[in-house]
Amino acid sequence: MVLWKYKDKVSEFTLVISDRFLVNAEIPFDKIERVDNYYIYLTDGETVIPIHRVLEIRRNGRTIWSRK
């Protein structure tokens, strides 16, 4: 929803995911190319993140959605 509703302000949003190598990784929304029902595809053309790894969505550093 963020990518469509706030497409002019995606730089304000950050995705926090669980990572095997890092405890949590933060990904700016402007690095996200597209999202489907199961995966998040990044603009590098190689990275694919399963939706179940998403922990939080932040806007300007404040959590607006959390799985916890």
PDB file of C-alpha atoms in Angstrom:
ATOM      1  CA  MET A   1       0.000   0.000   0.000  1.00  0.00           C
ATOM      2  CA  VAL A   2       2.838   2.393   0.808  1.00  0.00           C
ATOM      3  CA  LEU A   3       4.269   2.072  -2.708  1.00  0.00           C
ATOM      4  CA  TRP A   4       0.973   3.092  -4.302  1.00  0.00           C
ATOM      5  CA  LYS A   5      -0.608   5.484  -1.821  1.00  0.00           C
ATOM      6  CA  TYR A   6       2.563   7.408  -0.927  1.00  0.00           C
ATOM      7  CA  LYS A   7       4.511   6.996  -4.182  1.00  0.00           C
ATOM      8  CA  ASP A   8       5.724  10.615  -4.006  1.00  0.00           C
ATOM      9  CA  LYS A   9       6.959  10.142  -0.421  1.00  0.00           C
ATOM     10  CA  VAL A  10       8.488   6.633  -0.429  1.00  0.00           C
ATOM     11  CA  SER A  11      11.799   8.051   0.782  1.00  0.00           C
ATOM     12  CA  GLU A  12      10.111   8.637   4.173  1.00  0.00           C
ATOM     13  CA  PHE A  13       9.534   4.890   4.668  1.00  0.00           C
ATOM     14  CA  THR A  14      11.822   2.068   5.782  1.00  0.00           C
ATOM     15  CA  LEU A  15      11.208  -1.661   5.799  1.00  0.00           C
ATOM     16  CA  VAL A  16      12.701  -3.644   8.708  1.00  0.00           C
ATOM     17  CA  ILE A  17      13.285  -7.333   8.003  1.00  0.00           C
ATOM     18  CA  SER A  18      14.774 -10.249   9.895  1.00  0.00           C
ATOM     19  CA  ASP A  19      18.026 -11.327   8.324  1.00  0.00           C
ATOM     20  CA  ARG A  20      20.018 -14.506   8.859  1.00  0.00           C
ATOM     21  CA  PHE A  21      23.323 -12.674   8.990  1.00  0.00           C
ATOM     22  CA  LEU A  22      22.232  -9.395  10.610  1.00  0.00           C
ATOM     23  CA  VAL A  23      19.813  -9.242  13.513  1.00  0.00           C
ATOM     24  CA  ASN A  24      17.541  -6.835  11.662  1.00  0.00           C
ATOM     25  CA  ALA A  25      18.127  -5.123   8.337  1.00  0.00           C
ATOM     26  CA  GLU A  26      16.597  -1.817   7.248  1.00  0.00           C
ATOM     27  CA  ILE A  27      15.716  -1.271   3.614  1.00  0.00           C
ATOM     28  CA  PRO A  28      14.604   2.124   2.290  1.00  0.00           C
ATOM     29  CA  PHE A  29      11.380   1.910   0.315  1.00  0.00           C
ATOM     30  CA  ASP A  30      12.970   3.639  -2.675  1.00  0.00           C
ATOM     31  CA  LYS A  31      15.067   0.433  -3.119  1.00  0.00           C
ATOM     32  CA  ILE A  32      11.890  -1.646  -3.604  1.00  0.00           C
ATOM     33  CA  GLU A  33      10.963  -2.296  -7.224  1.00  0.00           C
ATOM     34  CA  ARG A  34       7.753  -4.280  -6.713  1.00  0.00           C
ATOM     35  CA  VAL A  35       5.827  -6.467  -4.279  1.00  0.00           C
ATOM     36  CA  ASP A  36       3.619  -9.474  -4.904  1.00  0.00           C
ATOM     37  CA  ASN A  37       1.727 -11.766  -2.517  1.00  0.00           C
ATOM     38  CA  TYR A  38       4.854 -13.645  -1.450  1.00  0.00           C
ATOM     39  CA  TYR A  39       7.976 -11.578  -2.169  1.00  0.00           C
ATOM     40  CA  ILE A  40       9.520  -8.105  -2.196  1.00  0.00           C
ATOM     41  CA  TYR A  41      11.792  -7.445  -5.186  1.00  0.00           C
ATOM     42  CA  LEU A  42      14.568  -4.872  -4.849  1.00  0.00           C
ATOM     43  CA  THR A  43      15.825  -2.571  -7.596  1.00  0.00           C
ATOM     44  CA  ASP A  44      19.202  -4.335  -7.802  1.00  0.00           C
ATOM     45  CA  GLY A  45      17.489  -7.042  -9.882  1.00  0.00           C
ATOM     46  CA  GLU A  46      18.879  -9.852  -7.719  1.00  0.00           C
ATOM     47  CA  THR A  47      17.508  -9.515  -4.188  1.00  0.00           C
ATOM     48  CA  VAL A  48      14.166 -11.137  -3.377  1.00  0.00           C
ATOM     49  CA  ILE A  49      12.832 -10.996   0.198  1.00  0.00           C
ATOM     50  CA  PRO A  50      10.010 -13.264   1.415  1.00  0.00           C
ATOM     51  CA  ILE A  51       7.096 -11.336   2.922  1.00  0.00           C
ATOM     52  CA  HIS A  52       7.251 -13.394   6.146  1.00  0.00           C
ATOM     53  CA  ARG A  53      10.606 -11.736   6.990  1.00  0.00           C
ATOM     54  CA  VAL A  54       9.041  -8.271   7.306  1.00  0.00           C
ATOM     55  CA  LEU A  55       9.024  -7.146  10.946  1.00  0.00           C
ATOM     56  CA  GLU A  56       8.131  -3.432  10.756  1.00  0.00           C
ATOM     57  CA  ILE A  57       7.361  -0.529   8.490  1.00  0.00           C
ATOM     58  CA  ARG A  58       8.673   2.837   9.667  1.00  0.00           C
ATOM     59  CA  ARG A  59       7.902   6.344   8.499  1.00  0.00           C
ATOM     60  CA  ASN A  60      10.497   8.977   9.420  1.00  0.00           C
ATOM     61  CA  GLY A  61      11.848   6.635  12.102  1.00  0.00           C
ATOM     62  CA  ARG A  62       8.479   5.954  13.771  1.00  0.00           C
ATOM     63  CA  THR A  63       6.929   2.503  13.579  1.00  0.00           C
ATOM     64  CA  ILE A  64       3.595   2.600  11.736  1.00  0.00           C
ATOM     65  CA  TRP A  65       3.163  -1.168  11.416  1.00  0.00           C
ATOM     66  CA  SER A  66       4.693  -4.054  13.371  1.00  0.00           C
ATOM     67  CA  ARG A  67       4.324  -7.812  13.237  1.00  0.00           C
ATOM     68  CA  LYS A  68       5.048  -8.044  16.991  1.00  0.00           C
TER      69      LYS A  68
END
